[in-house]
Amino acid sequence: MMGRVDDEREAVTESDMPESDMPKSGKNRHDPDENGRFGPYGGRFMPEALIAALDELSTAYDKARLDPEFTGELDRLLREYAGRPSLLTEAPRFAEHAGGATILLKREDLNHTGSHKINNVLGQALLTKRMGKKRVIAETGAGQHGVASATACALLGLECVVYMGEVDTERQALNVARMRLLGAEVIPVRTGSRTLKDAINEALRDWVANVEDSHYLLGTAAGAHPFPVMVRNLHKVIGEEAHQQTLERLGRLPDAVVACVGGGSNAIGVFHGFLDDPNVRLIGIEPGGKGLDSGEHGATLSEGTPGLLHGALSYLLQDEDGQTIEAYSISAGLDYPGVGPEHSWLKDTGRAEYRAATDAEAMEAFQLLSRTEGIIPAIESAHALAGARTLGQELGPDAVILVNLSGRGDKDVDTAARWFGLVSEENLG
Amino acid sequence: MSRLDEVFAKTRAEGRAALIGYLPAGYPTVAESIELLGAMADGGCDVVEVGLPYSDPVMDGPTIQAASVTALDAGFRVRQVFDVVSELARRQVPAVVMTYWNPVHHYGVAAFAKDLAAAGGLGIVTPDLIPDEAADWLAASRDTGMDRIFLVAPSSTEERLALTTSAASGFVYATAVMGVTGARDAVGVDAADLVRRTRAHTELPIGVGLGVRDGAQAATVAGFADAVIVGSAFVAAAERGGVTAVRELASELAEGVRNPA
């Protein structure tokens, strides 16, 4: 998806790259070092049993990303199967409630399977086949990544096992049915907080035992190296398209790019289209749950401290003993106590800013977008919309704000119906 | 010569493998965990591994996960691991700590090593820390004389076996199967092969863990390894019959390591 504009931008940035980082390696100056570190963050805090698989994955990915056969096939699938490029939609009636700023929505909700997750799963599923593996393990919170994984596996003829916290299987029962329809095995996880974090633990346990024939298709830009850089690169297409589309539409870049951050994959994907444009503010919106003071939230970057979870050093919600604290959010896709390591680095360097939106603010934005634009967003994405409203009021009517609408809200109708009291309780499952 | 070296010098002199038993600190309470760990030593364990309960034990199966939850729910705090180790040291029980890395990272690696040494601990087994990421632990362990017990796995390449064994001290922990902890009917055939491959890289004793649950299996593993490591089976015994069951299992396993198959 490298358009003309991107090519020019690359030409500028290449001049300040050290020789070893020149594009012949396919890498750029935003890539982690050879140990998978973004500044101090990232790395591989993993059992030795998985290191060989991580090395195999790194090697396979480094070859694939430069192989026209692989990139050509991925581009074709993104275009002909997932529906890329996704649209850029202006939201003028919503914008009236956002300080009158120009609000542009990057419509990842219109991708096949209804979210940005398809970008990553198509890439990793192709890679699974390339590595000669036949089975895919995935975790899911809201079900978006699980559905996307099940979809890609059905398309490519791979066996698919999805771990999902029991709490989430209840919150997102329809997505469980979707995954099973697509031929995946869904395993409810009953340990710990029975949400996304525990689903990842269980997926890792499966991977240790079955690493020979199985690939762990991690759904976010977190975990041990090379997952953060690989997942980010597979989602970079969001930002690259949005960069070009905004220029074509308005003849200028946005003042700010806003995205929700759970693990942080959609945010890192859209941010990467604008990382080298210093005048574009990058703003991640974390789940504020019942408020940051309540202790019931998932605002890892806003409230956490650096620590280790699922293989990487990154900001983390942890107690005074380094035990992971269970995150909370109304959104099943955001209640994760960790975050991708590159976000930690972007926070520390100040290149990106991170704020929080509460359940109530997100649900208000959820309803507002539905009623003003006829678009029902995922509750995850509604956090970004809530952040954009606040930002629009700060920046005023001259501002242009690009919001990554990472997913659609069909899966959340049940939650919304309860929140707003739209149907009587006995009609809800 | 570290204290673990002395333990292995003794078991080698006796012409047998060492027996290493694992139980989590704080399970079911701190006081009871001390008695259970003590019973393992009374029953014949040469070294005890004191587990540090952690919220996200990805290398552990259901038995140890459940024990960790019990300990944490009972209010276990990280600093209490030093109380447990200190009491075991007072009873002349050689003890190492087995811990996921975040609690140590959060405590401060140098401070943890210092406090463990002060409590009389001998080293740390690190299931999710590889030498590549362990610069601060390598330094802290050298400063404090703590042993660094890294893991090797059937999937480890020759290059990684060389790297890991050269960074390790005390002993090398060989995971018998590709998988998480938990008693199994058969210890993988991979185990003997892994020990053989590891031995080509190091003079250190090699302990085999993951899946051993009874005397017969201990005897089999003792036939090719320098130490037999048992965890989940001890947790199950503690749950089933407390101190008595733990001591009995230790005796059965101790018999096994003295009669290698």
Tab-separated table of N, CA and C in Angstrom, chain B residues 91-140:
chain	number	residue	atom	x	y	z
B	91	ARG	N	17.196	-25.097	59.763
B	91	ARG	CA	17.070	-26.556	59.919
B	91	ARG	C	18.074	-27.314	59.038
B	92	GLN	N	19.022	-26.592	58.474
B	92	GLN	CA	20.077	-27.208	57.644
B	92	GLN	C	19.528	-27.821	56.358
B	93	VAL	N	18.406	-27.265	55.854
B	93	VAL	CA	17.850	-27.774	54.589
B	93	VAL	C	18.351	-26.889	53.433
B	94	PRO	N	19.094	-27.471	52.487
B	94	PRO	CA	19.541	-26.664	51.343
B	94	PRO	C	18.328	-26.232	50.501
B	95	ALA	N	18.177	-24.920	50.307
B	95	ALA	CA	16.976	-24.420	49.630
B	95	ALA	C	17.325	-23.433	48.509
B	96	VAL	N	16.665	-23.625	47.375
B	96	VAL	CA	16.716	-22.632	46.307
B	96	VAL	C	15.299	-22.107	46.102
B	97	VAL	N	15.188	-20.937	45.498
B	97	VAL	CA	13.872	-20.369	45.207
B	97	VAL	C	13.583	-20.561	43.725
B	98	MET	N	12.349	-20.961	43.416
B	98	MET	CA	11.933	-21.023	42.016
B	98	MET	C	10.917	-19.918	41.806
B	99	THR	N	11.213	-19.015	40.878
B	99	THR	CA	10.295	-17.880	40.714
B	99	THR	C	10.244	-17.369	39.278
B	100	TYR	N	9.048	-16.990	38.883
B	100	TYR	CA	8.894	-16.204	37.656
B	100	TYR	C	9.582	-14.871	37.904
B	101	TRP	N	9.959	-14.199	36.813
B	101	TRP	CA	10.905	-13.114	36.991
B	101	TRP	C	10.300	-11.790	37.437
B	102	ASN	N	9.010	-11.536	37.142
B	102	ASN	CA	8.516	-10.194	37.470
B	102	ASN	C	8.572	-9.840	38.955
B	103	PRO	N	8.215	-10.777	39.846
B	103	PRO	CA	8.327	-10.405	41.264
B	103	PRO	C	9.757	-10.018	41.664
B	104	VAL	N	10.756	-10.670	41.082
B	104	VAL	CA	12.160	-10.341	41.389
B	104	VAL	C	12.521	-8.999	40.757
B	105	HIS	N	12.124	-8.840	39.503
B	105	HIS	CA	12.363	-7.579	38.791
B	105	HIS	C	11.765	-6.414	39.576
B	106	HIS	N	10.555	-6.632	40.085
B	106	HIS	CA	9.859	-5.573	40.793
B	106	HIS	C	10.498	-5.292	42.154
B	107	TYR	N	10.947	-6.331	42.818
B	107	TYR	CA	11.598	-6.195	44.135
B	107	TYR	C	12.938	-5.486	43.983
B	108	GLY	N	13.542	-5.672	42.808
B	108	GLY	CA	14.912	-5.204	42.555
B	108	GLY	C	15.804	-6.436	42.552
B	109	VAL	N	16.448	-6.706	41.425
B	109	VAL	CA	17.193	-7.953	41.268
B	109	VAL	C	18.330	-8.040	42.287
B	110	ALA	N	19.072	-6.945	42.443
B	110	ALA	CA	20.200	-6.960	43.378
B	110	ALA	C	19.713	-7.132	44.816
B	111	ALA	N	18.631	-6.439	45.154
B	111	ALA	CA	18.095	-6.511	46.516
B	111	ALA	C	17.563	-7.913	46.821
B	112	PHE	N	16.907	-8.511	45.816
B	112	PHE	CA	16.353	-9.859	46.020
B	112	PHE	C	17.490	-10.847	46.264
B	113	ALA	N	18.549	-10.746	45.440
B	113	ALA	CA	19.681	-11.664	45.585
B	113	ALA	C	20.329	-11.487	46.953
B	114	LYS	N	20.464	-10.250	47.370
B	114	LYS	CA	21.085	-9.948	48.665
B	114	LYS	C	20.243	-10.511	49.815
B	115	ASP	N	18.924	-10.290	49.742
B	115	ASP	CA	18.053	-10.765	50.828
B	115	ASP	C	17.959	-12.284	50.851
B	116	LEU	N	18.014	-12.884	49.663
B	116	LEU	CA	17.972	-14.350	49.610
B	116	LEU	C	19.252	-14.937	50.203
B	117	ALA	N	20.363	-14.316	49.873
B	117	ALA	CA	21.636	-14.784	50.425
B	117	ALA	C	21.634	-14.636	51.948
B	118	ALA	N	21.110	-13.503	52.419
B	118	ALA	CA	21.072	-13.256	53.865
B	118	ALA	C	20.187	-14.279	54.578
B	119	ALA	N	19.145	-14.733	53.883
B	119	ALA	CA	18.241	-15.723	54.473
B	119	ALA	C	18.845	-17.120	54.451
B	120	GLY	N	19.951	-17.291	53.748
B	120	GLY	CA	20.582	-18.607	53.679
B	120	GLY	C	20.194	-19.413	52.461
B	121	GLY	N	19.542	-18.767	51.481
B	121	GLY	CA	19.184	-19.455	50.230
B	121	GLY	C	20.415	-19.704	49.375
B	122	LEU	N	20.297	-20.652	48.446
B	122	LEU	CA	21.458	-21.048	47.648
B	122	LEU	C	21.416	-20.567	46.205
B	123	GLY	N	20.238	-20.206	45.721
B	123	GLY	CA	20.170	-19.776	44.328
B	123	GLY	C	18.731	-19.636	43.880
B	124	ILE	N	18.557	-19.373	42.580
B	124	ILE	CA	17.208	-19.192	42.031
B	124	ILE	C	17.051	-20.001	40.737
B	125	VAL	N	15.931	-20.722	40.663
B	125	VAL	CA	15.518	-21.381	39.421
B	125	VAL	C	14.593	-20.415	38.695
B	126	THR	N	14.867	-20.163	37.413
B	126	THR	CA	14.173	-19.084	36.700
B	126	THR	C	13.445	-19.599	35.456
B	127	PRO	N	12.175	-20.007	35.611
B	127	PRO	CA	11.462	-20.613	34.478
B	127	PRO	C	11.198	-19.682	33.300
B	128	ASP	N	11.125	-18.382	33.527
B	128	ASP	CA	10.860	-17.498	32.382
B	128	ASP	C	11.949	-16.442	32.200
B	129	LEU	N	13.152	-16.778	32.660
B	129	LEU	CA	14.278	-15.873	32.417
B	129	LEU	C	15.368	-16.665	31.698
B	130	ILE	N	15.736	-16.217	30.514
B	130	ILE	CA	16.828	-16.850	29.775
B	130	ILE	C	18.079	-16.003	29.981
B	131	PRO	N	19.267	-16.596	29.843
B	131	PRO	CA	20.498	-15.844	30.122
B	131	PRO	C	20.619	-14.580	29.272
B	132	ASP	N	20.046	-14.624	28.058
B	132	ASP	CA	20.094	-13.473	27.152
B	132	ASP	C	19.518	-12.204	27.796
B	133	GLU	N	18.558	-12.383	28.719
B	133	GLU	CA	17.863	-11.239	29.343
B	133	GLU	C	18.310	-11.038	30.785
B	134	ALA	N	19.379	-11.719	31.195
B	134	ALA	CA	19.654	-11.824	32.633
B	134	ALA	C	20.896	-11.074	33.092
B	135	ALA	N	21.300	-10.025	32.367
B	135	ALA	CA	22.542	-9.335	32.718
B	135	ALA	C	22.572	-8.915	34.194
B	136	ASP	N	21.458	-8.349	34.672
B	136	ASP	CA	21.468	-7.869	36.062
B	136	ASP	C	21.512	-9.033	37.066
B	137	TRP	N	20.875	-10.135	36.705
B	137	TRP	CA	20.899	-11.309	37.589
B	137	TRP	C	22.286	-11.968	37.576
B	138	LEU	N	22.938	-12.000	36.426
B	138	LEU	CA	24.285	-12.560	36.369
B	138	LEU	C	25.202	-11.770	37.311
B	139	ALA	N	25.069	-10.459	37.270
B	139	ALA	CA	25.912	-9.615	38.131
B	139	ALA	C	25.551	-9.809	39.609
B	140	ALA	N	24.244	-9.772	39.900
B	140	ALA	CA	23.808	-9.872	41.304
B	140	ALA	C	24.159	-11.234	41.895
